[in-house]
Amino acid sequence: MGERTAFGDYIENLPVRLLMLFTKPLPARARGVVAAWCARRVLRNVPHLRARVYDNLGQVFPDMGSAQKAQILDGIATNLGRTFIEILHPKDLLARVDRFTWSGEEGFSAIMEAYGAGKGAVTLSAHFGQWEATRAFMLHNGVEVGAIYRPLENRFTEKDLTARYATFGSPLFPKGRAGTRALVKHLAAGRTLGILHDQKIDDGLVLDFMGQPAATSPMAAELALKFKRPLVASYATRSPDLSSIHIAFDPPIPHTTAKEMTQAMNNGLARHVFAHPEQYYWLHRRWQIRNPKHLEQLAAQEA
């Protein structure tokens, strides 16, 4: 692959800038409709993206028919388009945060109590529903949640999105050594950290996720253990009519071992995805395993 150029990045980023420009004068509800329509056109008509969604669905739901997969594909696109436009226009989401509904007093209280004690917490979510809604909700309740993010290769898209992520809580920590050092200082200072824990990591642990082996990062659990912080997951689900968002806080994950806690993270997310598969980001290569040690481990288990 050739070296990235500013001009190439500009052209690649142009659809994002045009979407931002076109939707700027529209009311928030209309922005969501436009973005969802665009996302459905893309997922329906770009073969490799459609195939990736169908392959992932087939791995978890082997008996699922093509009609149901197509229906879920449209749901994924609708949610993804709306989430993306809400990130591009973050004031839309922040303006609605006082109308979010929520449940899970035990998990929410654990975060608030840790904040009140000056210790902070490690919070979890995933690419499910409106994944920035919890950080917006916590900010509304006086707790700013810093977040880990994966830097994008496109310099313009990176600039556009990170500036908007920061409106839901800062600081932001890019994945990598420098970001890890900064987030460790952040937790040591008694602040709260947010992690989207559903992406694969080749040198992670091979654990069960939705009935299939998946390479999973134990970092969230390791940080919670190291700093003696509560580990709390929450997932923001859109209502069927897309008019509201409900945040469900799971109970804090008990401190045991990093492996057991990470498996509990996977189990918790799986419950939400099984309940609302159309709201999960099925485009990740979540079940791709490439590490030779992991492949040997799986082969030994099957022998």
PDB file of C-alpha atoms in Angstrom:
ATOM      1  CA  MET A   1       0.000   0.000   0.000  1.00  0.00           C
ATOM      2  CA  GLY A   2       1.392   3.388  -1.006  1.00  0.00           C
ATOM      3  CA  GLU A   3       2.090   6.275   1.338  1.00  0.00           C
ATOM      4  CA  ARG A   4      -0.967   8.313   2.263  1.00  0.00           C
ATOM      5  CA  THR A   5      -1.093  11.831   0.849  1.00  0.00           C
ATOM      6  CA  ALA A   6      -3.014  14.893   2.004  1.00  0.00           C
ATOM      7  CA  PHE A   7      -4.871  15.025  -1.313  1.00  0.00           C
ATOM      8  CA  GLY A   8      -5.820  11.349  -1.154  1.00  0.00           C
ATOM      9  CA  ASP A   9      -7.032  11.741   2.426  1.00  0.00           C
ATOM     10  CA  TYR A  10      -9.023  14.822   1.431  1.00  0.00           C
ATOM     11  CA  ILE A  11     -10.814  12.959  -1.369  1.00  0.00           C
ATOM     12  CA  GLU A  12     -11.454   9.958   0.867  1.00  0.00           C
ATOM     13  CA  ASN A  13     -12.848  12.208   3.609  1.00  0.00           C
ATOM     14  CA  LEU A  14     -14.989  14.269   1.196  1.00  0.00           C
ATOM     15  CA  PRO A  15     -18.202  12.233   1.710  1.00  0.00           C
ATOM     16  CA  VAL A  16     -17.970  12.850   5.469  1.00  0.00           C
ATOM     17  CA  ARG A  17     -17.477  16.593   4.973  1.00  0.00           C
ATOM     18  CA  LEU A  18     -20.339  16.713   2.459  1.00  0.00           C
ATOM     19  CA  LEU A  19     -22.624  14.844   4.862  1.00  0.00           C
ATOM     20  CA  MET A  20     -21.740  17.306   7.613  1.00  0.00           C
ATOM     21  CA  LEU A  21     -22.339  20.283   5.308  1.00  0.00           C
ATOM     22  CA  PHE A  22     -25.581  18.976   3.824  1.00  0.00           C
ATOM     23  CA  THR A  23     -27.121  18.042   7.173  1.00  0.00           C
ATOM     24  CA  LYS A  24     -26.006  21.142   9.088  1.00  0.00           C
ATOM     25  CA  PRO A  25     -29.118  23.242   8.305  1.00  0.00           C
ATOM     26  CA  LEU A  26     -31.505  20.348   8.985  1.00  0.00           C
ATOM     27  CA  PRO A  27     -33.269  19.705  12.305  1.00  0.00           C
ATOM     28  CA  ALA A  28     -31.835  16.830  14.338  1.00  0.00           C
ATOM     29  CA  ARG A  29     -34.615  14.373  13.455  1.00  0.00           C
ATOM     30  CA  ALA A  30     -34.157  14.984   9.728  1.00  0.00           C
ATOM     31  CA  ARG A  31     -30.398  14.534  10.073  1.00  0.00           C
ATOM     32  CA  GLY A  32     -30.989  11.090  11.510  1.00  0.00           C
ATOM     33  CA  VAL A  33     -33.319  10.139   8.668  1.00  0.00           C
ATOM     34  CA  VAL A  34     -30.836  11.270   6.019  1.00  0.00           C
ATOM     35  CA  ALA A  35     -27.859   9.546   7.660  1.00  0.00           C
ATOM     36  CA  ALA A  36     -29.785   6.304   8.133  1.00  0.00           C
ATOM     37  CA  TRP A  37     -30.875   6.350   4.487  1.00  0.00           C
ATOM     38  CA  CYS A  38     -27.267   6.856   3.344  1.00  0.00           C
ATOM     39  CA  ALA A  39     -25.985   4.052   5.579  1.00  0.00           C
ATOM     40  CA  ARG A  40     -28.611   1.623   4.268  1.00  0.00           C
ATOM     41  CA  ARG A  41     -27.600   2.408   0.693  1.00  0.00           C
ATOM     42  CA  VAL A  42     -23.965   1.676   1.544  1.00  0.00           C
ATOM     43  CA  LEU A  43     -24.461  -1.585   3.463  1.00  0.00           C
ATOM     44  CA  ARG A  44     -26.967  -2.953   0.978  1.00  0.00           C
ATOM     45  CA  ASN A  45     -24.883  -2.167  -2.087  1.00  0.00           C
ATOM     46  CA  VAL A  46     -21.199  -2.513  -1.129  1.00  0.00           C
ATOM     47  CA  PRO A  47     -20.597  -6.265  -1.553  1.00  0.00           C
ATOM     48  CA  HIS A  48     -17.687  -6.781   0.836  1.00  0.00           C
ATOM     49  CA  LEU A  49     -19.417  -4.892   3.668  1.00  0.00           C
ATOM     50  CA  ARG A  50     -22.685  -6.771   3.179  1.00  0.00           C
ATOM     51  CA  ALA A  51     -20.797 -10.072   3.022  1.00  0.00           C
ATOM     52  CA  ARG A  52     -18.921  -9.336   6.252  1.00  0.00           C
ATOM     53  CA  VAL A  53     -22.166  -8.649   8.124  1.00  0.00           C
ATOM     54  CA  TYR A  54     -23.787 -11.802   6.720  1.00  0.00           C
ATOM     55  CA  ASP A  55     -20.725 -13.919   7.510  1.00  0.00           C
ATOM     56  CA  ASN A  56     -20.631 -12.706  11.121  1.00  0.00           C
ATOM     57  CA  LEU A  57     -24.365 -13.249  11.559  1.00  0.00           C
ATOM     58  CA  GLY A  58     -24.024 -16.723  10.061  1.00  0.00           C
ATOM     59  CA  GLN A  59     -21.257 -17.600  12.479  1.00  0.00           C
ATOM     60  CA  VAL A  60     -23.390 -16.750  15.525  1.00  0.00           C
ATOM     61  CA  PHE A  61     -26.802 -17.644  14.059  1.00  0.00           C
ATOM     62  CA  PRO A  62     -26.105 -20.558  11.673  1.00  0.00           C
ATOM     63  CA  ASP A  63     -29.816 -21.210  11.075  1.00  0.00           C
ATOM     64  CA  MET A  64     -30.702 -17.612  10.268  1.00  0.00           C
ATOM     65  CA  GLY A  65     -32.293 -17.199   6.837  1.00  0.00           C
ATOM     66  CA  SER A  66     -31.374 -14.627   4.213  1.00  0.00           C
ATOM     67  CA  ALA A  67     -34.554 -12.580   4.730  1.00  0.00           C
ATOM     68  CA  GLN A  68     -33.848 -12.135   8.431  1.00  0.00           C
ATOM     69  CA  LYS A  69     -30.222 -11.269   7.720  1.00  0.00           C
ATOM     70  CA  ALA A  70     -31.362  -8.590   5.274  1.00  0.00           C
ATOM     71  CA  GLN A  71     -33.754  -7.192   7.888  1.00  0.00           C
ATOM     72  CA  ILE A  72     -30.999  -7.052  10.504  1.00  0.00           C
ATOM     73  CA  LEU A  73     -28.632  -5.485   7.961  1.00  0.00           C
ATOM     74  CA  ASP A  74     -31.087  -2.615   7.517  1.00  0.00           C
ATOM     75  CA  GLY A  75     -31.359  -2.236  11.293  1.00  0.00           C
ATOM     76  CA  ILE A  76     -27.583  -2.151  11.647  1.00  0.00           C
ATOM     77  CA  ALA A  77     -27.314   0.495   8.951  1.00  0.00           C
ATOM     78  CA  THR A  78     -30.089   2.615  10.455  1.00  0.00           C
ATOM     79  CA  ASN A  79     -28.472   2.566  13.881  1.00  0.00           C
ATOM     80  CA  LEU A  80     -24.993   3.136  12.476  1.00  0.00           C
ATOM     81  CA  GLY A  81     -26.108   6.084  10.336  1.00  0.00           C
ATOM     82  CA  ARG A  82     -27.894   7.725  13.250  1.00  0.00           C
ATOM     83  CA  THR A  83     -24.981   7.160  15.620  1.00  0.00           C
ATOM     84  CA  PHE A  84     -22.509   8.568  13.112  1.00  0.00           C
ATOM     85  CA  ILE A  85     -24.542  11.711  12.463  1.00  0.00           C
ATOM     86  CA  GLU A  86     -25.021  12.233  16.210  1.00  0.00           C
ATOM     87  CA  ILE A  87     -21.257  12.126  16.593  1.00  0.00           C
ATOM     88  CA  LEU A  88     -20.759  14.551  13.703  1.00  0.00           C
ATOM     89  CA  HIS A  89     -23.354  16.877  15.281  1.00  0.00           C
ATOM     90  CA  PRO A  90     -22.748  16.159  18.995  1.00  0.00           C
ATOM     91  CA  LYS A  91     -24.996  18.949  20.251  1.00  0.00           C
ATOM     92  CA  ASP A  92     -27.987  16.945  18.986  1.00  0.00           C
ATOM     93  CA  LEU A  93     -27.210  14.114  21.399  1.00  0.00           C
ATOM     94  CA  LEU A  94     -26.239  16.383  24.279  1.00  0.00           C
ATOM     95  CA  ALA A  95     -29.505  18.308  23.893  1.00  0.00           C
ATOM     96  CA  ARG A  96     -31.498  15.096  24.435  1.00  0.00           C
ATOM     97  CA  VAL A  97     -29.502  13.636  27.307  1.00  0.00           C
ATOM     98  CA  ASP A  98     -31.944  14.775  29.992  1.00  0.00           C
ATOM     99  CA  ARG A  99     -34.622  12.692  28.235  1.00  0.00           C
ATOM    100  CA  PHE A 100     -32.622   9.453  28.239  1.00  0.00           C
ATOM    101  CA  THR A 101     -34.124   6.695  30.359  1.00  0.00           C
ATOM    102  CA  TRP A 102     -31.900   4.395  32.353  1.00  0.00           C
ATOM    103  CA  SER A 103     -31.874   1.350  34.605  1.00  0.00           C
ATOM    104  CA  GLY A 104     -29.363  -0.462  36.773  1.00  0.00           C
ATOM    105  CA  GLU A 105     -29.085   1.427  40.048  1.00  0.00           C
ATOM    106  CA  GLU A 106     -26.273  -0.798  41.339  1.00  0.00           C
ATOM    107  CA  GLY A 107     -23.952  -0.126  38.410  1.00  0.00           C
ATOM    108  CA  PHE A 108     -24.738   3.589  38.173  1.00  0.00           C
ATOM    109  CA  SER A 109     -24.285   4.054  41.919  1.00  0.00           C
ATOM    110  CA  ALA A 110     -20.917   2.285  41.831  1.00  0.00           C
ATOM    111  CA  ILE A 111     -19.644   4.814  39.279  1.00  0.00           C
ATOM    112  CA  MET A 112     -21.038   7.795  41.197  1.00  0.00           C
ATOM    113  CA  GLU A 113     -19.714   6.548  44.538  1.00  0.00           C
ATOM    114  CA  ALA A 114     -16.245   5.981  43.092  1.00  0.00           C
ATOM    115  CA  TYR A 115     -16.326   9.486  41.649  1.00  0.00           C
ATOM    116  CA  GLY A 116     -17.442  10.932  44.983  1.00  0.00           C
ATOM    117  CA  ALA A 117     -14.589   9.112  46.731  1.00  0.00           C
ATOM    118  CA  GLY A 118     -12.066  10.580  44.296  1.00  0.00           C
ATOM    119  CA  LYS A 119     -11.144   7.170  42.908  1.00  0.00           C
ATOM    120  CA  GLY A 120     -12.915   7.013  39.560  1.00  0.00           C
ATOM    121  CA  ALA A 121     -14.048   3.840  37.804  1.00  0.00           C
ATOM    122  CA  VAL A 122     -13.353   1.767  34.706  1.00  0.00           C
ATOM    123  CA  THR A 123     -16.500   1.854  32.576  1.00  0.00           C
ATOM    124  CA  LEU A 124     -17.286  -0.358  29.622  1.00  0.00           C
ATOM    125  CA  SER A 125     -19.433  -0.169  26.546  1.00  0.00           C
ATOM    126  CA  ALA A 126     -19.248  -1.504  23.005  1.00  0.00           C
ATOM    127  CA  HIS A 127     -20.145  -0.632  19.429  1.00  0.00           C
ATOM    128  CA  PHE A 128     -23.780  -1.211  20.207  1.00  0.00           C
ATOM    129  CA  GLY A 129     -26.713   1.194  19.964  1.00  0.00           C
ATOM    130  CA  GLN A 130     -25.555   4.771  20.545  1.00  0.00           C
ATOM    131  CA  TRP A 131     -22.176   3.975  22.082  1.00  0.00           C
ATOM    132  CA  GLU A 132     -21.377   7.579  23.056  1.00  0.00           C
ATOM    133  CA  ALA A 133     -24.676   8.002  24.931  1.00  0.00           C
ATOM    134  CA  THR A 134     -23.342   6.768  28.275  1.00  0.00           C
ATOM    135  CA  ARG A 135     -20.444   9.215  28.267  1.00  0.00           C
ATOM    136  CA  ALA A 136     -22.888  12.004  27.399  1.00  0.00           C
ATOM    137  CA  PHE A 137     -25.194  10.848  30.208  1.00  0.00           C
ATOM    138  CA  MET A 138     -22.383  10.665  32.752  1.00  0.00           C
ATOM    139  CA  LEU A 139     -21.154  14.127  31.728  1.00  0.00           C
ATOM    140  CA  HIS A 140     -24.702  15.387  32.290  1.00  0.00           C
ATOM    141  CA  ASN A 141     -24.483  13.887  35.793  1.00  0.00           C
ATOM    142  CA  GLY A 142     -21.179  15.582  36.556  1.00  0.00           C
ATOM    143  CA  VAL A 143     -18.766  12.729  35.799  1.00  0.00           C
ATOM    144  CA  GLU A 144     -16.437  13.270  32.842  1.00  0.00           C
ATOM    145  CA  VAL A 145     -15.349   9.980  31.310  1.00  0.00           C
ATOM    146  CA  GLY A 146     -12.110   9.950  29.353  1.00  0.00           C
ATOM    147  CA  ALA A 147     -11.936   7.391  26.573  1.00  0.00           C
ATOM    148  CA  ILE A 148      -9.594   5.178  24.613  1.00  0.00           C
ATOM    149  CA  TYR A 149      -9.953   5.406  20.845  1.00  0.00           C
ATOM    150  CA  ARG A 150      -8.339   3.889  17.799  1.00  0.00           C
ATOM    151  CA  PRO A 151      -6.692   6.610  15.635  1.00  0.00           C
ATOM    152  CA  LEU A 152      -7.834   6.666  12.027  1.00  0.00           C
ATOM    153  CA  GLU A 153      -5.421   6.615   9.099  1.00  0.00           C
ATOM    154  CA  ASN A 154      -7.189   9.460   7.302  1.00  0.00           C
ATOM    155  CA  ARG A 155      -5.856  12.693   8.818  1.00  0.00           C
ATOM    156  CA  PHE A 156      -9.007  14.693   8.051  1.00  0.00           C
ATOM    157  CA  THR A 157     -11.483  12.112   9.344  1.00  0.00           C
ATOM    158  CA  GLU A 158      -9.288  11.679  12.421  1.00  0.00           C
ATOM    159  CA  LYS A 159      -9.412  15.418  13.110  1.00  0.00           C
ATOM    160  CA  ASP A 160     -13.161  15.661  12.479  1.00  0.00           C
ATOM    161  CA  LEU A 161     -14.132  12.738  14.707  1.00  0.00           C
ATOM    162  CA  THR A 162     -11.743  13.117  17.646  1.00  0.00           C
ATOM    163  CA  ALA A 163     -12.797  16.732  18.173  1.00  0.00           C
ATOM    164  CA  ARG A 164     -16.377  15.537  18.428  1.00  0.00           C
ATOM    165  CA  TYR A 165     -15.626  12.534  20.646  1.00  0.00           C
ATOM    166  CA  ALA A 166     -14.095  14.985  23.109  1.00  0.00           C
ATOM    167  CA  THR A 167     -17.402  16.836  23.516  1.00  0.00           C
ATOM    168  CA  PHE A 168     -18.787  13.757  25.325  1.00  0.00           C
ATOM    169  CA  GLY A 169     -15.827  13.601  27.715  1.00  0.00           C
ATOM    170  CA  SER A 170     -12.085  14.059  27.740  1.00  0.00           C
ATOM    171  CA  PRO A 171      -9.229  13.427  27.636  1.00  0.00           C
ATOM    172  CA  LEU A 172      -8.983  10.970  24.774  1.00  0.00           C
ATOM    173  CA  PHE A 173      -6.252   8.321  24.748  1.00  0.00           C
ATOM    174  CA  PRO A 174      -5.092   6.929  21.392  1.00  0.00           C
ATOM    175  CA  LYS A 175      -4.380   3.214  21.380  1.00  0.00           C
ATOM    176  CA  GLY A 176      -0.664   2.585  21.665  1.00  0.00           C
ATOM    177  CA  ARG A 177       2.130   3.018  24.174  1.00  0.00           C
ATOM    178  CA  ALA A 178       1.827   6.782  24.612  1.00  0.00           C
ATOM    179  CA  GLY A 179      -1.932   6.561  25.088  1.00  0.00           C
ATOM    180  CA  THR A 180      -1.553   3.706  27.579  1.00  0.00           C
ATOM    181  CA  ARG A 181       0.914   5.686  29.687  1.00  0.00           C
ATOM    182  CA  ALA A 182      -1.456   8.660  29.707  1.00  0.00           C
ATOM    183  CA  LEU A 183      -4.526   6.627  30.686  1.00  0.00           C
ATOM    184  CA  VAL A 184      -2.610   4.974  33.530  1.00  0.00           C
ATOM    185  CA  LYS A 185      -1.853   8.454  34.906  1.00  0.00           C
ATOM    186  CA  HIS A 186      -5.516   9.358  34.378  1.00  0.00           C
ATOM    187  CA  LEU A 187      -6.703   6.430  36.509  1.00  0.00           C
ATOM    188  CA  ALA A 188      -3.979   6.965  39.104  1.00  0.00           C
ATOM    189  CA  ALA A 189      -5.279  10.521  39.511  1.00  0.00           C
ATOM    190  CA  GLY A 190      -8.716   9.159  40.451  1.00  0.00           C
ATOM    191  CA  ARG A 191     -10.520   9.916  37.205  1.00  0.00           C
ATOM    192  CA  THR A 192     -12.974   7.758  35.260  1.00  0.00           C
ATOM    193  CA  LEU A 193     -12.098   5.884  32.073  1.00  0.00           C
ATOM    194  CA  GLY A 194     -14.357   4.518  29.336  1.00  0.00           C
ATOM    195  CA  ILE A 195     -13.435   1.580  27.102  1.00  0.00           C
ATOM    196  CA  LEU A 196     -15.265   0.083  24.107  1.00  0.00           C
ATOM    197  CA  HIS A 197     -14.287  -3.529  24.706  1.00  0.00           C
ATOM    198  CA  ASP A 198     -15.695  -5.394  21.704  1.00  0.00           C
ATOM    199  CA  GLN A 199     -12.860  -5.167  19.180  1.00  0.00           C
ATOM    200  CA  LYS A 200     -10.498  -8.064  18.645  1.00  0.00           C
ATOM    201  CA  ILE A 201      -6.887  -7.845  19.691  1.00  0.00           C
ATOM    202  CA  ASP A 202      -4.518 -10.418  18.237  1.00  0.00           C
ATOM    203  CA  ASP A 203      -2.425 -10.825  21.393  1.00  0.00           C
ATOM    204  CA  GLY A 204      -5.378 -10.895  23.782  1.00  0.00           C
ATOM    205  CA  LEU A 205      -7.116 -13.860  25.390  1.00  0.00           C
ATOM    206  CA  VAL A 206      -9.159 -16.367  23.402  1.00  0.00           C
ATOM    207  CA  LEU A 207     -12.515 -16.348  25.164  1.00  0.00           C
ATOM    208  CA  ASP A 208     -16.098 -17.169  24.321  1.00  0.00           C
ATOM    209  CA  PHE A 209     -18.194 -14.445  22.747  1.00  0.00           C
ATOM    210  CA  MET A 210     -21.688 -15.394  21.658  1.00  0.00           C
ATOM    211  CA  GLY A 211     -20.751 -19.054  21.488  1.00  0.00           C
ATOM    212  CA  GLN A 212     -17.635 -18.583  19.360  1.00  0.00           C
ATOM    213  CA  PRO A 213     -13.944 -18.131  20.275  1.00  0.00           C
ATOM    214  CA  ALA A 214     -12.865 -14.505  20.026  1.00  0.00           C
ATOM    215  CA  ALA A 215      -9.557 -12.762  20.730  1.00  0.00           C
ATOM    216  CA  THR A 216     -10.372 -10.357  23.554  1.00  0.00           C
ATOM    217  CA  SER A 217      -8.364  -7.683  25.353  1.00  0.00           C
ATOM    218  CA  PRO A 218      -8.113  -8.142  29.140  1.00  0.00           C
ATOM    219  CA  MET A 219      -6.878  -4.563  29.619  1.00  0.00           C
ATOM    220  CA  ALA A 220     -10.066  -3.206  31.213  1.00  0.00           C
ATOM    221  CA  ALA A 221     -10.076  -5.949  33.828  1.00  0.00           C
ATOM    222  CA  GLU A 222      -6.343  -5.596  34.448  1.00  0.00           C
ATOM    223  CA  LEU A 223      -6.720  -1.847  35.014  1.00  0.00           C
ATOM    224  CA  ALA A 224      -9.656  -2.344  37.373  1.00  0.00           C
ATOM    225  CA  LEU A 225      -7.630  -4.866  39.390  1.00  0.00           C
ATOM    226  CA  LYS A 226      -4.429  -2.817  39.392  1.00  0.00           C
ATOM    227  CA  PHE A 227      -6.084   0.383  40.596  1.00  0.00           C
ATOM    228  CA  LYS A 228      -8.835  -1.302  42.648  1.00  0.00           C
ATOM    229  CA  ARG A 229     -11.572   0.427  40.658  1.00  0.00           C
ATOM    230  CA  PRO A 230     -15.131  -0.770  39.987  1.00  0.00           C
ATOM    231  CA  LEU A 231     -15.626  -2.266  36.529  1.00  0.00           C
ATOM    232  CA  VAL A 232     -19.071  -1.344  35.209  1.00  0.00           C
ATOM    233  CA  ALA A 233     -20.571  -1.950  31.772  1.00  0.00           C
ATOM    234  CA  SER A 234     -23.471  -0.031  30.262  1.00  0.00           C
ATOM    235  CA  TYR A 235     -25.152  -0.242  26.874  1.00  0.00           C
ATOM    236  CA  ALA A 236     -27.368   2.374  25.233  1.00  0.00           C
ATOM    237  CA  THR A 237     -30.237   0.882  23.225  1.00  0.00           C
ATOM    238  CA  ARG A 238     -32.458   2.791  20.817  1.00  0.00           C
ATOM    239  CA  SER A 239     -36.204   2.334  21.138  1.00  0.00           C
ATOM    240  CA  PRO A 240     -37.966   0.503  18.257  1.00  0.00           C
ATOM    241  CA  ASP A 241     -39.315   3.804  16.903  1.00  0.00           C
ATOM    242  CA  LEU A 242     -35.804   5.353  17.227  1.00  0.00           C
ATOM    243  CA  SER A 243     -37.200   8.258  19.231  1.00  0.00           C
ATOM    244  CA  SER A 244     -35.452   7.560  22.535  1.00  0.00           C
ATOM    245  CA  ILE A 245     -32.381   5.981  24.106  1.00  0.00           C
ATOM    246  CA  HIS A 246     -32.298   3.726  27.165  1.00  0.00           C
ATOM    247  CA  ILE A 247     -29.055   3.160  29.050  1.00  0.00           C
ATOM    248  CA  ALA A 248     -28.794  -0.116  30.965  1.00  0.00           C
ATOM    249  CA  PHE A 249     -26.058  -0.215  33.617  1.00  0.00           C
ATOM    250  CA  ASP A 250     -25.003  -3.755  34.448  1.00  0.00           C
ATOM    251  CA  PRO A 251     -23.977  -4.576  38.048  1.00  0.00           C
ATOM    252  CA  PRO A 252     -20.255  -4.098  38.726  1.00  0.00           C
ATOM    253  CA  ILE A 253     -18.196  -7.090  37.633  1.00  0.00           C
ATOM    254  CA  PRO A 254     -16.723  -8.781  40.743  1.00  0.00           C
ATOM    255  CA  HIS A 255     -12.954  -8.613  41.087  1.00  0.00           C
ATOM    256  CA  THR A 256     -11.571 -12.116  40.560  1.00  0.00           C
ATOM    257  CA  THR A 257      -8.981 -12.746  37.839  1.00  0.00           C
ATOM    258  CA  ALA A 258      -8.501 -10.736  34.670  1.00  0.00           C
ATOM    259  CA  LYS A 259      -9.527 -13.739  32.578  1.00  0.00           C
ATOM    260  CA  GLU A 260     -12.736 -14.384  34.511  1.00  0.00           C
ATOM    261  CA  MET A 261     -13.647 -10.696  34.518  1.00  0.00           C
ATOM    262  CA  THR A 262     -13.009 -10.375  30.781  1.00  0.00           C
ATOM    263  CA  GLN A 263     -15.215 -13.396  30.113  1.00  0.00           C
ATOM    264  CA  ALA A 264     -17.907 -11.731  32.232  1.00  0.00           C
ATOM    265  CA  MET A 265     -17.552  -8.626  30.035  1.00  0.00           C
ATOM    266  CA  ASN A 266     -18.125 -10.739  26.918  1.00  0.00           C
ATOM    267  CA  ASN A 267     -21.106 -12.482  28.519  1.00  0.00           C
ATOM    268  CA  GLY A 268     -22.715  -9.191  29.491  1.00  0.00           C
ATOM    269  CA  LEU A 269     -22.393  -7.734  26.016  1.00  0.00           C
ATOM    270  CA  ALA A 270     -23.652 -10.960  24.454  1.00  0.00           C
ATOM    271  CA  ARG A 271     -26.895 -10.702  26.428  1.00  0.00           C
ATOM    272  CA  HIS A 272     -27.568  -7.269  24.975  1.00  0.00           C
ATOM    273  CA  VAL A 273     -26.620  -8.287  21.434  1.00  0.00           C
ATOM    274  CA  PHE A 274     -28.804 -11.397  21.522  1.00  0.00           C
ATOM    275  CA  ALA A 275     -31.689  -9.181  22.632  1.00  0.00           C
ATOM    276  CA  HIS A 276     -31.071  -6.525  19.956  1.00  0.00           C
ATOM    277  CA  PRO A 277     -28.847  -7.939  17.177  1.00  0.00           C
ATOM    278  CA  GLU A 278     -29.804  -5.094  14.830  1.00  0.00           C
ATOM    279  CA  GLN A 279     -28.043  -2.611  17.134  1.00  0.00           C
ATOM    280  CA  TYR A 280     -24.635  -4.290  17.152  1.00  0.00           C
ATOM    281  CA  TYR A 281     -21.807  -3.280  14.819  1.00  0.00           C
ATOM    282  CA  TRP A 282     -21.436  -6.578  12.940  1.00  0.00           C
ATOM    283  CA  LEU A 283     -18.776  -5.125  10.636  1.00  0.00           C
ATOM    284  CA  HIS A 284     -15.918  -5.875  13.024  1.00  0.00           C
ATOM    285  CA  ARG A 285     -13.849  -8.971  12.284  1.00  0.00           C
ATOM    286  CA  ARG A 286     -14.669  -9.983  15.829  1.00  0.00           C
ATOM    287  CA  TRP A 287     -14.098 -13.720  15.452  1.00  0.00           C
ATOM    288  CA  GLN A 288     -11.001 -13.559  13.247  1.00  0.00           C
ATOM    289  CA  ILE A 289      -8.092 -15.287  14.980  1.00  0.00           C
ATOM    290  CA  ARG A 290      -4.631 -14.825  13.481  1.00  0.00           C
ATOM    291  CA  ASN A 291      -2.192 -15.310  16.352  1.00  0.00           C
ATOM    292  CA  PRO A 292      -0.361 -18.650  15.761  1.00  0.00           C
ATOM    293  CA  LYS A 293      -0.400 -19.425  19.505  1.00  0.00           C
ATOM    294  CA  HIS A 294      -4.159 -18.962  19.591  1.00  0.00           C
ATOM    295  CA  LEU A 295      -4.606 -21.149  16.528  1.00  0.00           C
ATOM    296  CA  GLU A 296      -2.506 -23.883  18.136  1.00  0.00           C
ATOM    297  CA  GLN A 297      -4.535 -23.581  21.332  1.00  0.00           C
ATOM    298  CA  LEU A 298      -7.818 -23.963  19.467  1.00  0.00           C
ATOM    299  CA  ALA A 299      -6.490 -26.896  17.424  1.00  0.00           C
ATOM    300  CA  ALA A 300      -5.411 -28.645  20.642  1.00  0.00           C
ATOM    301  CA  GLN A 301      -8.879 -28.148  22.131  1.00  0.00           C
ATOM    302  CA  GLU A 302     -10.508 -29.684  19.073  1.00  0.00           C
ATOM    303  CA  ALA A 303      -8.127 -32.670  18.970  1.00  0.00           C
TER     304      ALA A 303
END
